[in-house]
Amino acid sequence: MRWKRRRLLWRAWRARHKLTLQQDGGPQIPDQGVLAFVVLRNEAARLPYFLDHYRKMGVAHFLVVDNGSDDGSVEMLSAAPDVTLWHTRASYREARFGLDWLGWLLIRYGHGRWCLTVDADELLVYTGMKEHGLGALTRQLEQKGRRGFGALMLDIYPKGPLGAQDYAPGQDPSTVLPWFDPGPYRAQRQDPMGNLWVQGGARERVFFADRPERSPTLNKIPLIRWNRRYVYVNSTHSLLPPSLNRLYDGPGGAAPSGVLLHTKFLPEIIVKSREEKTRQQHFHTPEQFDSYYDQIGAAPDMWHDGSERYTGPERLVEIGLMRPL
C-alpha cells in the first residue's frame, strides 16, 4: 500500500501541469477555515445553491477545477471572491476521474487544513448543522481525536417521470427532489485497504436490480484534516494510508457521520445522461454502463411505496443513516 500511495501522489504532482490558474498573482486563500475542493463541468444550474449551502456551513474558500464548461459556470465562478478557479481540458477519466487534479491541490493548499472534497451534486448534511457550522464540527472531531468525517451518499429523487419537474438555479434541490430510500443498504470491508463498500438504495432498486454488484458505491469520507501524504484512491470512497478508511463504518455504525444528499436527478438529468453516454468519461469500463444511461433517458419514475420524504438530518439519525457526534 505504501508504494501504491507513492505512485498516486506522483500522479498528482505531475497533474499540476494540466491545470491553468484563472487569477493573476496566485490564489488568495485565507489562512483559517475549511477549504472545499471541487471538480466540475457544466454545473451552472447547481452552483448558486451549492455555493450558498457551503458558505452558510462555513466553508472559507472553494478551490475549483473546471473541466471545459461552456454553460456559464466559468463566468459565475470567476465572479465569486471566495473561489479560486483552475481550468483544464484534459481527460477527466485519464486523471482518475479528477482525483489527480484535486490531489495536487490538496498537496499544495490542503496540508494541515480541514478539507471538504465534494462533487457539485453533493450537499453535506449532519445533525445540528443550522446551529453549528463546519468550524464547530471540525473542532468537535479534533476534541475526539478524529481525523475525518464519513457520509452516506443518499440519492434524492422526484415523484413522477425524471425530467418532468421545474428547477430554478438557487432553489434548494431537496424541494424538487424530496424523496429517498430509507433502505436497504449493505456494507462490507474490502481487502487490502480495509475500505468500506456500501451499496443499495434507490439507484440499485431502479437501475441495477438485475446486477446489484454493479450498483454505485455510496460510502464517502469527504471531510479530512489533510496531510500531504494522504491520497484519495477511488473518488472519496477510499484513501491511503489504509487507517483512514476506518473513519466511517456505514449506516448503523458507531462512527459519527453525515449524509451527502445526491442531487443527480434534477430535471437536466435526461440531457446530461445522453451527453455522458457519448463522452464516456465517468466509469472505468464505460461501455458497460450504456444501458444505465439509456434507462435514465427513458425518464422512469423512481418513486415507490417505500419512498420516504426528506425532512432533515434528524430523521436520518432516527433511521440510522447518520450518527451524531
XYZ file of C-alpha atoms in Angstrom:
325
model
C 0.000 0.000 0.000
C 2.914 2.355 0.645
C 4.119 2.055 -2.951
C 0.597 2.474 -4.296
C 0.205 5.655 -2.270
C 3.518 6.981 -3.579
C 2.525 6.259 -7.189
C -0.760 8.115 -6.730
C 0.983 11.076 -5.094
C 3.424 11.170 -8.005
C 0.489 11.224 -10.457
C -0.993 14.170 -8.559
C 2.350 16.000 -8.625
C 2.589 15.569 -12.408
C -1.044 16.577 -12.898
C -0.246 20.147 -11.838
C 0.987 20.744 -15.395
C -2.539 20.140 -16.707
C -4.053 22.953 -14.627
C -4.149 26.629 -15.574
C -4.892 29.128 -12.827
C -7.578 31.675 -13.681
C -6.310 34.504 -11.452
C -3.189 36.568 -11.911
C -0.788 36.711 -8.990
C -1.864 33.437 -7.386
C -4.831 32.449 -5.244
C -5.839 34.486 -2.192
C -6.731 31.642 0.156
C -7.472 32.527 3.802
C -5.257 31.064 6.495
C -8.162 29.772 8.595
C -11.314 27.806 7.943
C -12.450 24.756 5.992
C -11.430 24.550 2.333
C -13.701 22.952 -0.286
C -12.211 21.126 -3.298
C -14.373 20.507 -6.369
C -14.024 19.296 -9.966
C -16.939 20.174 -12.216
C -18.178 20.604 -15.741
C -21.338 22.480 -16.774
C -22.967 22.913 -13.365
C -24.402 26.422 -13.764
C -27.842 25.277 -12.608
C -26.499 23.767 -9.363
C -23.775 26.244 -8.471
C -25.849 29.061 -6.901
C -27.380 26.782 -4.263
C -24.235 24.643 -3.903
C -22.079 27.670 -3.087
C -24.721 29.170 -0.801
C -25.182 25.883 1.065
C -21.498 25.504 1.855
C -20.958 29.196 2.584
C -23.683 29.017 5.229
C -21.958 25.953 6.669
C -18.723 27.910 6.988
C -16.557 26.959 4.014
C -13.842 29.621 3.924
C -12.775 29.143 0.306
C -13.554 26.989 -2.739
C -10.748 25.539 -4.871
C -12.406 24.518 -8.127
C -11.151 22.758 -11.247
C -13.322 23.429 -14.295
C -13.084 20.720 -16.935
C -14.273 22.561 -20.037
C -17.603 24.107 -19.028
C -19.487 26.079 -21.670
C -22.749 26.811 -19.821
C -21.755 29.904 -17.808
C -20.172 28.034 -14.887
C -16.784 29.661 -15.514
C -18.203 33.180 -15.520
C -20.167 32.509 -12.337
C -17.159 31.089 -10.505
C -14.811 33.789 -11.761
C -17.041 36.467 -10.250
C -17.034 34.863 -6.784
C -14.453 36.362 -4.390
C -14.206 33.144 -2.347
C -13.441 30.881 -5.324
C -10.048 30.117 -6.820
C -10.505 28.604 -10.256
C -8.293 26.384 -12.378
C -9.024 25.226 -15.930
C -8.206 22.031 -17.768
C -9.471 20.345 -20.902
C -7.526 17.163 -20.191
C -9.350 13.841 -19.910
C -11.384 13.508 -16.724
C -11.154 9.735 -16.964
C -7.389 9.670 -17.526
C -6.949 11.953 -14.499
C -8.526 9.221 -12.339
C -11.884 10.974 -12.642
C -10.363 14.265 -11.492
C -8.550 12.852 -8.447
C -5.097 13.591 -9.865
C -6.012 17.288 -10.235
C -7.566 17.511 -6.787
C -4.688 15.501 -5.361
C -2.259 18.206 -6.406
C -4.415 20.993 -4.958
C -4.758 19.083 -1.690
C -0.973 18.642 -1.526
C -0.333 22.300 -2.330
C -3.063 24.026 -0.329
C -4.678 21.479 1.979
C -1.806 20.304 4.179
C -2.710 20.761 7.853
C -6.182 22.102 6.998
C -9.667 20.633 7.237
C -10.589 19.890 3.620
C -14.013 19.062 2.192
C -13.875 17.245 -1.168
C -17.276 17.030 -2.860
C -18.955 16.951 -6.255
C -21.259 19.762 -7.342
C -24.255 17.435 -6.922
C -23.422 16.571 -3.292
C -24.771 18.533 -0.315
C -23.385 17.521 3.082
C -25.868 17.493 5.962
C -25.371 16.491 9.596
C -27.123 16.923 12.920
C -27.053 20.432 14.354
C -25.750 21.962 11.149
C -28.034 25.011 11.388
C -26.658 25.900 14.801
C -23.102 24.611 14.398
C -21.184 25.060 11.154
C -18.185 23.198 9.831
C -15.850 25.090 12.136
C -17.634 23.747 15.206
C -17.903 20.289 13.674
C -14.191 20.069 12.966
C -13.339 21.318 16.459
C -15.521 18.589 17.948
C -13.862 15.995 15.732
C -10.438 17.168 16.875
C -11.501 17.010 20.521
C -12.479 13.392 19.972
C -9.192 12.642 18.209
C -10.829 12.025 14.835
C -9.097 12.900 11.566
C -12.172 12.858 9.362
C -15.914 12.538 8.920
C -17.658 9.992 6.712
C -21.022 10.135 4.985
C -23.546 8.027 3.132
C -24.308 9.328 -0.354
C -28.105 9.373 -0.386
C -29.936 9.655 -3.698
C -32.870 12.071 -3.543
C -35.390 11.981 -6.362
C -38.794 13.313 -7.522
C -42.172 11.655 -7.708
C -43.105 11.278 -11.356
C -41.030 10.837 -14.525
C -37.470 12.132 -14.372
C -37.061 15.415 -16.218
C -40.695 16.465 -15.815
C -40.088 18.819 -12.891
C -39.155 22.514 -12.851
C -35.990 23.745 -11.161
C -34.648 27.289 -10.904
C -30.968 27.977 -10.134
C -30.615 28.873 -6.470
C -33.559 26.724 -5.414
C -32.986 24.083 -2.736
C -32.766 20.832 -4.756
C -34.494 18.889 -1.978
C -37.717 20.804 -2.711
C -37.714 19.336 -6.238
C -36.196 16.004 -5.196
C -37.949 15.401 -1.853
C -37.879 11.576 -1.738
C -35.280 8.980 -0.752
C -34.987 5.265 0.014
C -34.570 4.626 3.770
C -33.102 1.213 2.900
C -31.977 -1.424 2.441
C -28.236 -0.702 2.416
C -25.464 -3.253 2.856
C -21.826 -2.751 3.772
C -18.663 -4.822 3.768
C -14.949 -4.194 4.225
C -12.657 -4.763 1.264
C -9.089 -6.010 1.199
C -6.339 -4.926 1.091
C -7.126 -1.303 2.075
C -9.874 -2.055 4.574
C -12.185 0.417 2.854
C -15.923 0.163 3.291
C -18.191 -0.731 0.361
C -21.797 0.380 0.808
C -24.425 -0.377 -1.848
C -28.201 -0.390 -2.098
C -30.805 2.346 -2.172
C -32.717 3.961 -4.979
C -30.315 3.628 -7.902
C -29.784 -0.053 -7.227
C -33.530 -0.627 -6.945
C -34.379 1.210 -10.171
C -31.363 0.696 -12.430
C -29.349 -2.282 -11.132
C -31.944 -4.692 -9.716
C -30.707 -7.462 -12.030
C -26.990 -6.756 -11.363
C -26.694 -5.312 -7.847
C -22.945 -5.956 -7.785
C -22.595 -3.074 -10.286
C -24.703 -0.590 -8.360
C -22.983 2.608 -7.204
C -20.711 2.801 -4.178
C -22.409 5.003 -1.591
C -19.817 5.464 1.178
C -17.619 8.560 1.186
C -15.153 10.265 3.512
C -15.381 13.842 2.223
C -14.091 15.784 5.237
C -10.481 15.178 6.320
C -7.838 17.071 8.268
C -5.462 16.748 5.361
C -1.837 15.732 5.260
C 0.212 15.923 2.083
C 0.970 12.204 2.478
C -2.711 11.293 2.140
C -4.323 10.411 -1.168
C -7.810 9.512 -2.358
C -7.850 6.233 -4.285
C -11.378 5.929 -5.679
C -13.376 9.161 -5.606
C -13.730 9.922 -1.896
C -14.784 6.315 -1.290
C -11.343 5.205 -0.115
C -7.992 6.654 0.949
C -4.426 5.793 1.761
C -2.953 5.249 4.314
C -5.457 2.426 4.975
C -6.153 3.526 8.558
C -8.151 6.479 7.211
C -10.775 4.103 5.821
C -11.782 3.192 9.386
C -13.127 6.713 9.892
C -16.503 5.583 8.514
C -18.335 2.346 9.215
C -21.521 2.917 7.253
C -25.256 3.150 8.055
C -25.939 1.937 11.564
C -22.278 2.143 12.510
C -20.821 3.688 15.638
C -18.645 6.328 13.970
C -20.042 9.882 13.793
C -21.193 10.593 10.260
C -23.314 12.709 7.973
C -25.140 12.280 4.687
C -24.341 13.649 1.244
C -27.661 14.459 -0.413
C -27.065 13.406 -4.016
C -28.916 15.784 -6.348
C -28.132 13.918 -9.556
C -31.794 13.650 -10.569
C -32.639 17.301 -11.181
C -34.609 17.814 -14.433
C -31.443 18.258 -16.514
C -30.557 14.606 -15.860
C -32.066 13.418 -19.147
C -29.895 15.679 -21.310
C -26.813 15.150 -19.140
C -27.107 11.372 -19.284
C -27.202 11.406 -23.070
C -24.135 13.633 -23.106
C -22.206 11.478 -20.619
C -23.018 8.329 -22.569
C -21.340 9.967 -25.564
C -18.364 11.348 -23.617
C -17.569 8.001 -21.914
C -15.694 9.708 -19.066
C -17.357 8.531 -15.849
C -16.658 4.819 -15.420
C -13.626 2.522 -15.615
C -15.451 0.434 -18.233
C -17.979 2.994 -19.546
C -19.438 0.763 -22.251
C -20.842 -1.498 -19.518
C -22.992 1.396 -18.295
C -24.618 2.381 -21.595
C -27.827 0.662 -20.513
C -27.778 2.699 -17.280
C -27.765 5.940 -19.266
C -30.447 4.548 -21.569
C -32.669 3.745 -18.596
C -32.274 7.272 -17.230
C -33.039 8.666 -20.696
C -36.318 6.751 -20.650
C -37.400 9.028 -17.748
C -38.574 6.437 -15.210
C -40.500 7.282 -12.064
C -38.131 6.379 -9.197
C -40.803 6.785 -6.516
C -42.339 3.650 -4.954
C -44.387 2.774 -1.894
C -41.241 2.515 0.231
C -40.040 6.044 -0.578
C -39.790 8.491 2.310
C -39.961 12.273 2.165
C -36.793 14.063 3.261
C -37.495 16.314 6.246
C -33.988 16.982 7.540
C -30.968 15.389 9.222
C -32.814 14.468 12.418
C -34.937 11.884 10.628
C -31.828 10.404 9.011
C -30.418 9.873 12.510
C -33.639 8.180 13.629
C -33.457 5.590 10.850
C -29.723 5.004 11.260
C -28.378 6.607 8.074
C -26.136 9.000 10.037
C -24.833 9.268 13.558
C -24.287 12.445 15.619
C -21.051 13.231 17.408
